[in-house]
Amino acid sequence: MQLSSSSIGRKILMAVTGQVMILFALVHLIGNTTIFGWLHGGINAYAEHLHALPPLVWAFRLFMLAAVSIHIWFGIQLTIENSGGRPQQYAVKSTQKATFASENMIWSGLLILAFIVYHLLHFTMKLIPGMVLTTDPEGTVNVFTMVVSSFQNVFVCAIYAGGMVALFLHLTHGIQSSSQTLGCSNNRTLPVIIKAGTLVALAFLVGYLTIPLSIFAGFLKG
Amino acid sequence: MSDHKTMTLTLIVWRQKNASDPGKFETYTAKNITDHHSFLEMLDCVNEDLILEGKEPIVFDHDCREGICGMCSQVINGAPHGGQERTTVCQLHMRKFKDGDTIYIEPWRARAFPIVKDLVVDRTALDTIIQAGGYTSCHTGGVADGNAILIPKPVADEAMDAAECVGCGACVAGCPNGAAMLFTGAKVSQLSLLPQGKGEAAARVKAMTAAMTECGFGNCTNHYECQAACPKGINVKFIARMNRDFLKAQFA
Ligand code: HEM
Ligand code: SF4
Ligand code: FES
């Protein structure tokens, strides 16, 4: 039987692609913190190393595009199928274990999608107005100036905050859910994984928000 | 039990003539109910009154009334089997309620469980899943030697934990997606844990999970409402185990 046609198979594809995205989010976060200067040459040097090999960059982008597409495709498909799983709701709603995050995965997911589109238009395609684009003598855009100038705008900060809160919600459920879907949990480990997943989600939230907030608060200046 | 104080309760019960009737809630009063009445006995009292008044009694499923058959099936105030831990409706007692309480009683609601009448739903879909692979193919004949196949105690215990499932369908009723993953996970695991079931493990998990989808059950999103609803305390670890079996089966 094809993975893409079975109930568990599709969940497995979602879990794997979800974990690929989490891994990406982790590496991306570590990379972004070079803005605080712990790497020689700061975020500019990081950005330059990252884009040193265009074919590799494109191969990676296509890989991520595939992961995101598979995840979204099955996410929407499974959600639509499930919406009719209980044709009539109970008169009294009483959930014991479901959480706000687990019940709203599709909405937090779609918010993340909207955020990803904005984020690509912003720093990858550089099409969002209001940021300072200076070119270094070598002809590359000064990433540090671009980022710092962007986050001086409160609306831009708010959009990023919103995106990260959506990611936080998505991952508080998503991390433990993907581990269960892949069969990696049992009665002893599941409660631990649920807690650890929430902590990881929180670490992403705090980690990612540190950048725009420290710029907005004036700790990082252009 | 004449020394017992009695309760009067307001019941808001789902009444539906048949599968095509849209159905609606009706309000009834349950009188002279004591702590010692089980929930089903309380309904019996209401039904006696209804019959005396010449009205149609409330139809509900039940059989053993001792928590082992899995027939009783009512959602009480939004919780399958009433929400008391490891308790079927028939084992739920009225001491859980207070005089003057209002109680909502509804049938299991899931796409795969069409309503037959009032609180009775058709759970044939669970049998369909079992027929797809919930068995082992073995030669019948003389009784096998009890210790011919040695099974470590922890494995036997875990298989027994899975086998506790009575097939009531509360897990489906409690699941916002109407998924049958806890039931199927328990049934797949009770067999695949044991040597006799391992031979067909790969084919079984594929067939049973495919039947699950064909019957109209939803997809699991790991809310774990099923475990909270299960009167037998089946753990969601059996869903993880089935997912693992399913993954392995892709390479078998
Ligand atoms: C781009 C838009 C996205 C959409 C529309 C989306 C949608 C969904 C949906 C509907 C689910 C299923 C809910 C469930 O099974 O409980 C889900 C699960 C999940 N998502 Fe997303 N998501 C998106 C982005 C992301 C991102 C960026 C990440 C990681 C950084 C992620 C990680 C996960 C994980 C780990 C799961 C759990 C998978 C499982 O239980 O099998 N998602 N997503
Ligand atoms: S897993 Fe529990 S709730 Fe589901 S059918 Fe079996 S006994 Fe009933
Ligand atoms: S009637 Fe048998 S379990 Fe309730």
Coordinates of N, CA, C and O and ligand atoms in Angstrom, one line a residue, chain A residues 8 10-26 68-69 71-79 82 101-114 116 167 170-171 173-182 204, chain B residues 177 219-223, ligand 1:
Chain A
I8 N -2.3 6.3 8.3 CA -1.1 6.4 9.1 C 0.1 6.8 8.2 O 0.9 7.6 8.6
R10 N 0.1 8.8 5.6 CA 0.1 10.2 5.4 C 0.5 11.0 6.7 O 1.2 12.0 6.6
K11 N 0.1 10.5 7.8 CA 0.6 11.1 9.1 C 2.1 10.9 9.2 O 2.8 11.8 9.7
I12 N 2.6 9.8 8.8 CA 4.1 9.6 8.8 C 4.8 10.6 7.9 O 5.8 11.2 8.3
L13 N 4.3 10.8 6.7 CA 4.9 11.8 5.8 C 4.8 13.2 6.5 O 5.8 13.9 6.4
M14 N 3.7 13.5 7.1 CA 3.6 14.8 7.8 C 4.6 14.9 9.0 O 5.2 15.9 9.2
A15 N 4.8 13.8 9.7 CA 5.7 13.8 10.8 C 7.1 14.0 10.4 O 7.9 14.8 10.9
V16 N 7.5 13.2 9.3 CA 8.9 13.3 8.8 C 9.2 14.7 8.3 O 10.2 15.4 8.7
T17 N 8.2 15.2 7.5 CA 8.5 16.6 6.9 C 8.4 17.6 8.0 O 9.2 18.6 8.0
G18 N 7.6 17.4 9.0 CA 7.5 18.3 10.1 C 8.9 18.4 10.9 O 9.4 19.4 11.2
Q19 N 9.5 17.2 11.1 CA 10.7 17.1 11.8 C 11.9 17.7 11.0 O 12.8 18.3 11.5
V20 N 11.8 17.5 9.6 CA 12.8 18.2 8.8 C 12.7 19.7 9.0 O 13.7 20.3 9.1
M21 N 11.5 20.2 9.0 CA 11.3 21.6 9.2 C 11.8 22.1 10.6 O 12.4 23.2 10.7
I22 N 11.6 21.3 11.6 CA 12.1 21.6 12.9 C 13.6 21.7 12.9 O 14.2 22.6 13.4
L23 N 14.2 20.7 12.2 CA 15.7 20.7 12.1 C 16.2 22.0 11.4 O 17.1 22.6 11.8
F24 N 15.5 22.3 10.4 CA 15.8 23.5 9.6 C 15.7 24.7 10.6 O 16.5 25.6 10.6
A25 N 14.5 24.8 11.3 CA 14.3 25.9 12.2 C 15.4 26.1 13.2 O 15.8 27.2 13.6
L26 N 15.9 24.9 13.7 CA 17.0 24.9 14.7 C 18.3 25.5 14.1 O 18.9 26.4 14.6
V68 N 8.0 21.2 2.8 CA 6.9 22.1 3.1 C 5.6 21.7 2.4 O 4.5 21.7 2.9
S69 N 5.8 21.5 1.1 CA 4.6 21.2 0.2 C 3.9 19.9 0.7 O 2.7 19.8 0.7
H71 N 4.0 18.5 3.6 CA 3.4 18.8 4.9 C 2.1 19.5 4.8 O 1.1 19.1 5.4
I72 N 2.1 20.5 4.0 CA 0.9 21.3 3.8 C -0.2 20.5 3.1 O -1.4 20.5 3.5
W73 N 0.2 19.8 2.0 CA -0.8 19.1 1.3 C -1.6 18.1 2.1 O -2.8 18.1 2.2
F74 N -0.8 17.3 2.9 CA -1.5 16.3 3.7 C -2.1 16.9 4.9 O -3.2 16.4 5.4
G75 N -1.5 18.0 5.4 CA -2.1 18.7 6.5 C -3.6 19.1 6.2 O -4.5 18.9 7.0
I76 N -3.7 19.7 5.0 CA -5.0 20.2 4.6 C -5.9 19.0 4.3 O -7.1 19.0 4.7
Q77 N -5.4 18.0 3.6 CA -6.2 16.9 3.2 C -6.8 16.2 4.5 O -8.0 15.9 4.6
L78 N -5.9 15.9 5.4 CA -6.3 15.2 6.6 C -7.3 16.0 7.4 O -8.3 15.5 8.0
T79 N -7.1 17.3 7.5 CA -8.0 18.2 8.3 C -9.4 18.2 7.6 O -10.4 18.1 8.4
N82 N -11.0 14.9 8.4 CA -11.4 14.8 9.8 C -12.5 15.7 10.2 O -13.2 15.4 11.2
A101 N -3.8 24.2 21.2 CA -2.8 24.0 20.2 C -3.2 22.8 19.3 O -3.2 22.8 18.1
S102 N -3.6 21.7 19.9 CA -3.9 20.5 19.2 C -5.1 20.6 18.3 O -5.2 20.0 17.3
E103 N -6.0 21.4 18.8 CA -7.3 21.6 18.1 C -7.2 22.6 17.0 O -8.1 22.8 16.1
N104 N -6.1 23.4 16.9 CA -6.0 24.5 16.0 C -4.7 24.3 15.1 O -4.2 25.3 14.6
M105 N -4.3 23.1 14.9 CA -3.0 22.9 14.1 C -3.1 23.5 12.7 O -2.2 24.1 12.2
I106 N -4.3 23.3 12.1 CA -4.4 23.8 10.7 C -4.3 25.4 10.7 O -3.6 25.9 9.8
W107 N -4.8 26.0 11.7 CA -4.8 27.5 11.7 C -3.4 28.0 12.1 O -2.9 28.9 11.4
S108 N -2.7 27.4 13.1 CA -1.4 27.8 13.4 C -0.5 27.5 12.2 O 0.4 28.3 11.8
G109 N -0.7 26.3 11.5 CA 0.0 26.0 10.3 C -0.1 27.0 9.2 O 0.9 27.4 8.6
L110 N -1.4 27.4 8.9 CA -1.6 28.3 7.9 C -1.0 29.7 8.2 O -0.5 30.4 7.3
L111 N -1.0 30.1 9.5 CA -0.4 31.3 9.9 C 1.1 31.3 9.6 O 1.7 32.2 9.1
I112 N 1.7 30.1 9.9 CA 3.1 29.9 9.7 C 3.4 30.0 8.2 O 4.4 30.7 7.8
L113 N 2.5 29.5 7.4 CA 2.7 29.5 5.9 C 2.7 31.0 5.5 O 3.5 31.4 4.7
A114 N 1.7 31.8 6.0 CA 1.6 33.2 5.6 C 2.9 33.9 6.1 O 3.5 34.7 5.3
I116 N 5.9 32.5 6.4 CA 7.0 32.1 5.6 C 7.0 32.9 4.3 O 8.1 33.4 3.8
L167 N 4.2 29.5 15.4 CA 5.2 28.4 15.4 C 5.2 27.7 16.8 O 5.2 26.5 16.9
H170 N 2.1 25.6 17.2 CA 2.2 24.5 16.3 C 3.1 23.4 16.9 O 2.8 22.2 16.9
L171 N 4.2 23.9 17.4 CA 5.2 22.9 17.9 C 4.9 22.3 19.3 O 5.3 21.2 19.6
H173 N 2.3 21.1 20.2 CA 1.6 19.9 19.9 C 2.4 19.0 18.9 O 2.5 17.8 19.0
G174 N 3.0 19.7 17.9 CA 3.6 19.0 16.8 C 4.8 18.1 17.2 O 4.9 17.0 16.6
I175 N 5.6 18.5 18.1 CA 6.7 17.7 18.5 C 6.3 16.4 19.1 O 6.8 15.3 18.6
Q176 N 5.5 16.4 20.1 CA 5.0 15.2 20.7 C 4.2 14.3 19.7 O 4.3 13.1 19.7
S177 N 3.4 15.0 18.9 CA 2.6 14.3 17.9 C 3.4 13.6 16.9 O 3.1 12.4 16.6
S178 N 4.4 14.2 16.4 CA 5.3 13.5 15.4 C 6.0 12.3 16.0 O 6.2 11.3 15.3
S179 N 6.4 12.5 17.3 CA 7.1 11.3 17.9 C 6.1 10.2 18.1 O 6.5 9.0 17.8
Q180 N 4.9 10.4 18.4 CA 3.9 9.4 18.6 C 3.6 8.8 17.2 O 3.5 7.6 17.1
T181 N 3.4 9.6 16.2 CA 3.1 9.2 14.8 C 4.2 8.2 14.3 O 3.9 7.2 13.6
L182 N 5.4 8.5 14.6 CA 6.5 7.7 14.2 C 6.8 6.5 15.1 O 7.7 5.7 14.9
F204 N 12.4 28.0 20.8 CA 12.3 28.6 19.5 C 11.7 30.0 19.6 O 12.2 30.9 19.0
Chain B
N177 N -12.0 13.6 15.7 CA -11.9 13.2 14.3 C -12.7 11.9 14.0 O -12.6 11.4 12.9
N219 N -8.7 10.4 10.8 CA -7.3 10.2 11.0 C -6.9 10.7 12.3 O -7.4 11.7 12.8
C220 N -5.9 10.1 12.9 CA -5.5 10.4 14.3 C -4.7 11.7 14.2 O -3.8 11.9 13.4
T221 N -5.0 12.6 15.2 CA -4.1 13.8 15.3 C -3.5 13.9 16.7 O -3.1 14.9 17.2
N222 N -3.5 12.7 17.4 CA -2.9 12.6 18.7 C -3.4 13.6 19.8 O -2.6 14.2 20.5
H223 N -4.7 13.8 19.8 CA -5.3 14.5 20.9 C -5.3 13.7 22.2 O -5.3 14.3 23.3
Ligands
HEM1 C1 3.6 25.9 6.3 C2 2.4 25.7 6.8 C3 2.0 24.6 7.7 C4 0.8 24.0 7.7 C5 -0.4 24.4 6.9 C6 0.8 22.9 8.7 C7 -0.3 22.1 9.1 C8 -0.2 21.1 9.9 C9 -1.3 20.2 10.3 C10 -2.7 20.4 9.8 C11 -0.8 19.2 11.1 C12 -1.6 18.0 11.6 C13 -2.0 18.2 13.0 C14 -1.9 17.0 13.8 O1 -1.6 15.9 13.3 O2 -2.0 17.1 15.0 C15 0.6 19.5 11.3 C16 1.4 18.7 12.1 C17 2.8 19.0 12.4 N1 3.5 20.2 11.9 FE1 2.8 21.5 10.6 N2 2.1 22.9 9.3 C18 2.8 23.9 8.7 C19 4.1 24.2 9.0 C20 4.9 23.6 9.9 C21 6.3 24.0 10.3 C22 7.0 25.2 9.7 C23 6.7 23.0 11.1 C24 8.1 22.9 11.8 C25 8.9 23.9 12.0 C26 5.7 22.1 11.3 C27 5.8 21.0 12.2 C28 4.8 20.0 12.4 C29 4.9 18.8 13.1 C30 6.2 18.3 13.8 C31 3.6 18.2 13.1 C32 3.3 16.8 13.7 C33 3.1 15.8 12.7 C34 2.5 14.5 13.2 O3 1.9 14.4 14.2 O4 2.5 13.5 12.5 N3 4.6 22.4 10.6 N4 0.9 20.6 10.6

